[in-house]
Amino acid sequence: MEKNMNDAYSNAMEQLKEVKELIGLDDNVYEQLKEPKRLTRVAIPVKMDNGQTKVFIGYRSQFNDARGPFKGGIRFHPGVSESEVKALSAWMTWKTATVNLPLGGGKGGVIVDPKQLSVGELERLSRGYIKALYNVLGPTVDVPAPDVYTTPQIMAWMLDEYESIVGHHAPGVITGKPLSLGGSAGRGESTALGGVFVLEEAIAKIGLTKNASVAIQGLGNAGGTMAKLLAKAGFKVVAVSDSQGAIYKAEGLDVPAVLAHKAKGGKLSELGGAIDDALAVEADILIPAALENSITADNVGVIKAKMILELANGPITPEADKILAGKNILVVPDILANAGGVAVSYFEQVQNAYNYYWTETEVNDKLKQLMTDSFNQAWAKKEQYQTTMRLGTYALAVGRVAEAMKARQA
Ligand code: GLU
């Protein structure tokens, strides 16, 4: 069978193979990292508003828990597939290890376009997901969180469903909750803020400054917040895009105005400066913040940026990655660049366990320290192996996972 170059799981496994060769990963460990430890597929019946029952397919992929409970979000998206959740669960395993959290990696998803559901249908689907999977979840087993198109409100319904079934409070079973149910201050902006801390370290390495120009693909929670934070920090955000279009302004966009326009349901193109592709603009820094495989061998040639910060999971295929490395474009990989989200999820779990809560300043200070240290540790690996930032980061992460696996097996 011909290999599909954009199949998320084969891409994840190709990256693992590369790092295996680089660091001389133990064969026994490598064999065990080729498949998730457990993959659960469920059919979730939902009573729709019209009285008819519709069945949605959901997954939870529990990739590796050598370092701690499985951890990772739940995605509600029409593009969810077995290959995608498996890949995302592998990436979560490397991500928690990159920032040295005592956690493993997992990921869930439901094949659904949540924009087509009423609020009631969305609640019943969220509760149905937990009803189908609660027996493989738990604060010390597997801890979900938000991902693409899932929100704190969805986490609240899921928590409530879990607690109703088990008959006691268990706030640590899910993160990204609303503050009123034990969520952490700072969790909402943490993916982007973590990305900013990493970006600040990375630009210093290649001689860029805080007035560098930036293009951002994707304006969801991660991309939208990133645009806001970068503009506030003095960066020139020259292009943004969403699933419907892209806009460009050489002297910099008015980011708060763009986000306000989108928040009230407006289209980017209504703001003027419409372009075909945010990836192709003249900008020092490119930030893909949408879905997997947005940069492939077919379109990588249009990129003019000096560095790419992967705020999305898996936006660059391995083939495209090699082309970028050949052009000496610094790629800060997803498992480091977007790890701020799961880092604050971990802080949320710690606060839940203590039933004692931190201020947003305390959370953000801890996040800054963690992201800065992790960037520098990954950079040191890149230097040690004379390789790309992606492989340096993978060497750090996979090395840590392997060490925990071997300690359990010795
Ligand atoms: N969905 C986010 C990610 O891909 C956060 C996961 C979490 O907080 O567990 O990293």
PDB file of N, CA and C in Angstrom, residues 64-72 92-106 138-143 172 175 341-347 349-350 400-401 404:
ATOM      1  N   ASN A  64       0.892   6.603  26.199  1.00  0.00           N
ATOM      2  CA  ASN A  64       1.944   6.121  27.102  1.00  0.00           C
ATOM      3  C   ASN A  64       1.755   6.781  28.461  1.00  0.00           C
ATOM      4  N   ASP A  65       1.901   5.984  29.541  1.00  0.00           N
ATOM      5  CA  ASP A  65       1.744   6.552  30.891  1.00  0.00           C
ATOM      6  C   ASP A  65       2.932   6.191  31.787  1.00  0.00           C
ATOM      7  N   ALA A  66       4.092   6.001  31.179  1.00  0.00           N
ATOM      8  CA  ALA A  66       5.271   5.648  31.993  1.00  0.00           C
ATOM      9  C   ALA A  66       5.612   6.762  32.986  1.00  0.00           C
ATOM     10  N   ARG A  67       5.422   8.028  32.584  1.00  0.00           N
ATOM     11  CA  ARG A  67       5.822   9.146  33.450  1.00  0.00           C
ATOM     12  C   ARG A  67       4.699   9.640  34.351  1.00  0.00           C
ATOM     13  N   GLY A  68       3.461   9.141  34.152  1.00  0.00           N
ATOM     14  CA  GLY A  68       2.326   9.596  34.956  1.00  0.00           C
ATOM     15  C   GLY A  68       1.039   9.359  34.199  1.00  0.00           C
ATOM     16  N   PRO A  69      -0.102   9.782  34.777  1.00  0.00           N
ATOM     17  CA  PRO A  69      -1.393   9.552  34.119  1.00  0.00           C
ATOM     18  C   PRO A  69      -1.432  10.082  32.673  1.00  0.00           C
ATOM     19  N   PHE A  70      -2.158   9.397  31.815  1.00  0.00           N
ATOM     20  CA  PHE A  70      -2.355   9.897  30.439  1.00  0.00           C
ATOM     21  C   PHE A  70      -2.935  11.306  30.535  1.00  0.00           C
ATOM     22  N   LYS A  71      -2.567  12.181  29.620  1.00  0.00           N
ATOM     23  CA  LYS A  71      -3.049  13.565  29.664  1.00  0.00           C
ATOM     24  C   LYS A  71      -3.196  14.100  28.260  1.00  0.00           C
ATOM     25  N   GLY A  72      -4.324  14.734  27.984  1.00  0.00           N
ATOM     26  CA  GLY A  72      -4.495  15.355  26.674  1.00  0.00           C
ATOM     27  C   GLY A  72      -5.951  15.680  26.403  1.00  0.00           C
ATOM     28  N   MET A  92       1.230  14.272  22.561  1.00  0.00           N
ATOM     29  CA  MET A  92       1.013  14.674  23.966  1.00  0.00           C
ATOM     30  C   MET A  92       2.049  14.020  24.873  1.00  0.00           C
ATOM     31  N   THR A  93       2.407  12.773  24.573  1.00  0.00           N
ATOM     32  CA  THR A  93       3.401  12.070  25.394  1.00  0.00           C
ATOM     33  C   THR A  93       4.743  12.799  25.336  1.00  0.00           C
ATOM     34  N   TRP A  94       5.134  13.201  24.120  1.00  0.00           N
ATOM     35  CA  TRP A  94       6.409  13.929  23.982  1.00  0.00           C
ATOM     36  C   TRP A  94       6.288  15.318  24.608  1.00  0.00           C
ATOM     37  N   LYS A  95       5.095  15.917  24.491  1.00  0.00           N
ATOM     38  CA  LYS A  95       4.908  17.288  24.970  1.00  0.00           C
ATOM     39  C   LYS A  95       5.030  17.376  26.494  1.00  0.00           C
ATOM     40  N   THR A  96       4.349  16.468  27.200  1.00  0.00           N
ATOM     41  CA  THR A  96       4.429  16.523  28.673  1.00  0.00           C
ATOM     42  C   THR A  96       5.864  16.243  29.119  1.00  0.00           C
ATOM     43  N   ALA A  97       6.569  15.388  28.365  1.00  0.00           N
ATOM     44  CA  ALA A  97       7.959  15.080  28.724  1.00  0.00           C
ATOM     45  C   ALA A  97       8.881  16.260  28.413  1.00  0.00           C
ATOM     46  N   THR A  98       8.620  16.979  27.320  1.00  0.00           N
ATOM     47  CA  THR A  98       9.456  18.139  26.967  1.00  0.00           C
ATOM     48  C   THR A  98       9.493  19.152  28.095  1.00  0.00           C
ATOM     49  N   VAL A  99       8.313  19.402  28.699  1.00  0.00           N
ATOM     50  CA  VAL A  99       8.268  20.400  29.779  1.00  0.00           C
ATOM     51  C   VAL A  99       8.352  19.722  31.148  1.00  0.00           C
ATOM     52  N   ASN A 100       8.737  18.439  31.118  1.00  0.00           N
ATOM     53  CA  ASN A 100       9.069  17.679  32.333  1.00  0.00           C
ATOM     54  C   ASN A 100       7.930  17.601  33.344  1.00  0.00           C
ATOM     55  N   LEU A 101       6.692  17.406  32.849  1.00  0.00           N
ATOM     56  CA  LEU A 101       5.559  17.225  33.756  1.00  0.00           C
ATOM     57  C   LEU A 101       5.472  15.741  34.115  1.00  0.00           C
ATOM     58  N   PRO A 102       5.028  15.411  35.323  1.00  0.00           N
ATOM     59  CA  PRO A 102       4.902  13.996  35.700  1.00  0.00           C
ATOM     60  C   PRO A 102       3.629  13.387  35.116  1.00  0.00           C
ATOM     61  N   LEU A 103       3.530  13.410  33.808  1.00  0.00           N
ATOM     62  CA  LEU A 103       2.323  12.970  33.097  1.00  0.00           C
ATOM     63  C   LEU A 103       2.703  12.210  31.835  1.00  0.00           C
ATOM     64  N   GLY A 104       1.782  11.376  31.366  1.00  0.00           N
ATOM     65  CA  GLY A 104       1.944  10.702  30.091  1.00  0.00           C
ATOM     66  C   GLY A 104       1.180  11.457  29.006  1.00  0.00           C
ATOM     67  N   GLY A 105       0.749  10.720  27.971  1.00  0.00           N
ATOM     68  CA  GLY A 105       0.051  11.385  26.874  1.00  0.00           C
ATOM     69  C   GLY A 105      -1.143  10.595  26.378  1.00  0.00           C
ATOM     70  N   GLY A 106      -2.219  11.317  26.108  1.00  0.00           N
ATOM     71  CA  GLY A 106      -3.422  10.709  25.536  1.00  0.00           C
ATOM     72  C   GLY A 106      -4.154  11.750  24.709  1.00  0.00           C
ATOM     73  N   GLY A 138      -9.821   9.112  35.000  1.00  0.00           N
ATOM     74  CA  GLY A 138      -9.713   9.307  36.447  1.00  0.00           C
ATOM     75  C   GLY A 138      -8.509  10.193  36.741  1.00  0.00           C
ATOM     76  N   PRO A 139      -8.538  10.924  37.888  1.00  0.00           N
ATOM     77  CA  PRO A 139      -7.449  11.864  38.192  1.00  0.00           C
ATOM     78  C   PRO A 139      -6.072  11.219  38.219  1.00  0.00           C
ATOM     79  N   THR A 140      -5.978   9.919  38.520  1.00  0.00           N
ATOM     80  CA  THR A 140      -4.664   9.267  38.516  1.00  0.00           C
ATOM     81  C   THR A 140      -4.545   8.271  37.366  1.00  0.00           C
ATOM     82  N   VAL A 141      -5.496   8.329  36.425  1.00  0.00           N
ATOM     83  CA  VAL A 141      -5.495   7.370  35.313  1.00  0.00           C
ATOM     84  C   VAL A 141      -5.317   8.102  33.978  1.00  0.00           C
ATOM     85  N   ASP A 142      -6.260   8.967  33.674  1.00  0.00           N
ATOM     86  CA  ASP A 142      -6.250   9.698  32.407  1.00  0.00           C
ATOM     87  C   ASP A 142      -7.081  10.959  32.590  1.00  0.00           C
ATOM     88  N   VAL A 143      -6.497  12.099  32.247  1.00  0.00           N
ATOM     89  CA  VAL A 143      -7.103  13.408  32.548  1.00  0.00           C
ATOM     90  C   VAL A 143      -7.290  14.217  31.266  1.00  0.00           C
ATOM     91  N   GLY A 172      -9.953  16.843  39.749  1.00  0.00           N
ATOM     92  CA  GLY A 172      -8.708  16.552  39.011  1.00  0.00           C
ATOM     93  C   GLY A 172      -8.878  15.594  37.851  1.00  0.00           C
ATOM     94  N   THR A 175      -9.188  18.977  33.111  1.00  0.00           N
ATOM     95  CA  THR A 175      -8.662  20.338  33.286  1.00  0.00           C
ATOM     96  C   THR A 175      -9.222  21.252  32.201  1.00  0.00           C
ATOM     97  N   GLY A 341      -0.297  25.127  27.355  1.00  0.00           N
ATOM     98  CA  GLY A 341      -1.665  24.709  27.694  1.00  0.00           C
ATOM     99  C   GLY A 341      -1.649  23.555  28.679  1.00  0.00           C
ATOM    100  N   VAL A 342      -0.916  22.508  28.336  1.00  0.00           N
ATOM    101  CA  VAL A 342      -0.905  21.348  29.238  1.00  0.00           C
ATOM    102  C   VAL A 342      -0.118  21.660  30.512  1.00  0.00           C
ATOM    103  N   ALA A 343       0.826  22.591  30.432  1.00  0.00           N
ATOM    104  CA  ALA A 343       1.559  22.961  31.649  1.00  0.00           C
ATOM    105  C   ALA A 343       0.594  23.566  32.669  1.00  0.00           C
ATOM    106  N   VAL A 344      -0.267  24.482  32.200  1.00  0.00           N
ATOM    107  CA  VAL A 344      -1.208  25.081  33.164  1.00  0.00           C
ATOM    108  C   VAL A 344      -2.309  24.077  33.522  1.00  0.00           C
ATOM    109  N   SER A 345      -2.610  23.118  32.641  1.00  0.00           N
ATOM    110  CA  SER A 345      -3.505  22.014  33.036  1.00  0.00           C
ATOM    111  C   SER A 345      -2.915  21.266  34.220  1.00  0.00           C
ATOM    112  N   TYR A 346      -1.608  21.047  34.157  1.00  0.00           N
ATOM    113  CA  TYR A 346      -0.936  20.372  35.273  1.00  0.00           C
ATOM    114  C   TYR A 346      -1.029  21.229  36.542  1.00  0.00           C
ATOM    115  N   PHE A 347      -0.798  22.548  36.402  1.00  0.00           N
ATOM    116  CA  PHE A 347      -0.928  23.427  37.572  1.00  0.00           C
ATOM    117  C   PHE A 347      -2.360  23.351  38.119  1.00  0.00           C
ATOM    118  N   GLN A 349      -4.357  20.730  38.020  1.00  0.00           N
ATOM    119  CA  GLN A 349      -4.456  19.476  38.784  1.00  0.00           C
ATOM    120  C   GLN A 349      -3.821  19.601  40.164  1.00  0.00           C
ATOM    121  N   VAL A 350      -2.659  20.280  40.205  1.00  0.00           N
ATOM    122  CA  VAL A 350      -1.970  20.451  41.499  1.00  0.00           C
ATOM    123  C   VAL A 350      -2.865  21.245  42.446  1.00  0.00           C
ATOM    124  N   ARG A 400      13.435  11.152  27.900  1.00  0.00           N
ATOM    125  CA  ARG A 400      12.813  11.125  29.239  1.00  0.00           C
ATOM    126  C   ARG A 400      11.778  10.004  29.350  1.00  0.00           C
ATOM    127  N   VAL A 401      10.987   9.819  28.285  1.00  0.00           N
ATOM    128  CA  VAL A 401       9.965   8.754  28.305  1.00  0.00           C
ATOM    129  C   VAL A 401      10.665   7.397  28.395  1.00  0.00           C
ATOM    130  N   ALA A 404      11.930   6.558  31.886  1.00  0.00           N
ATOM    131  CA  ALA A 404      10.869   6.109  32.811  1.00  0.00           C
ATOM    132  C   ALA A 404      10.435   4.689  32.474  1.00  0.00           C
TER     133      ALA A 404
END
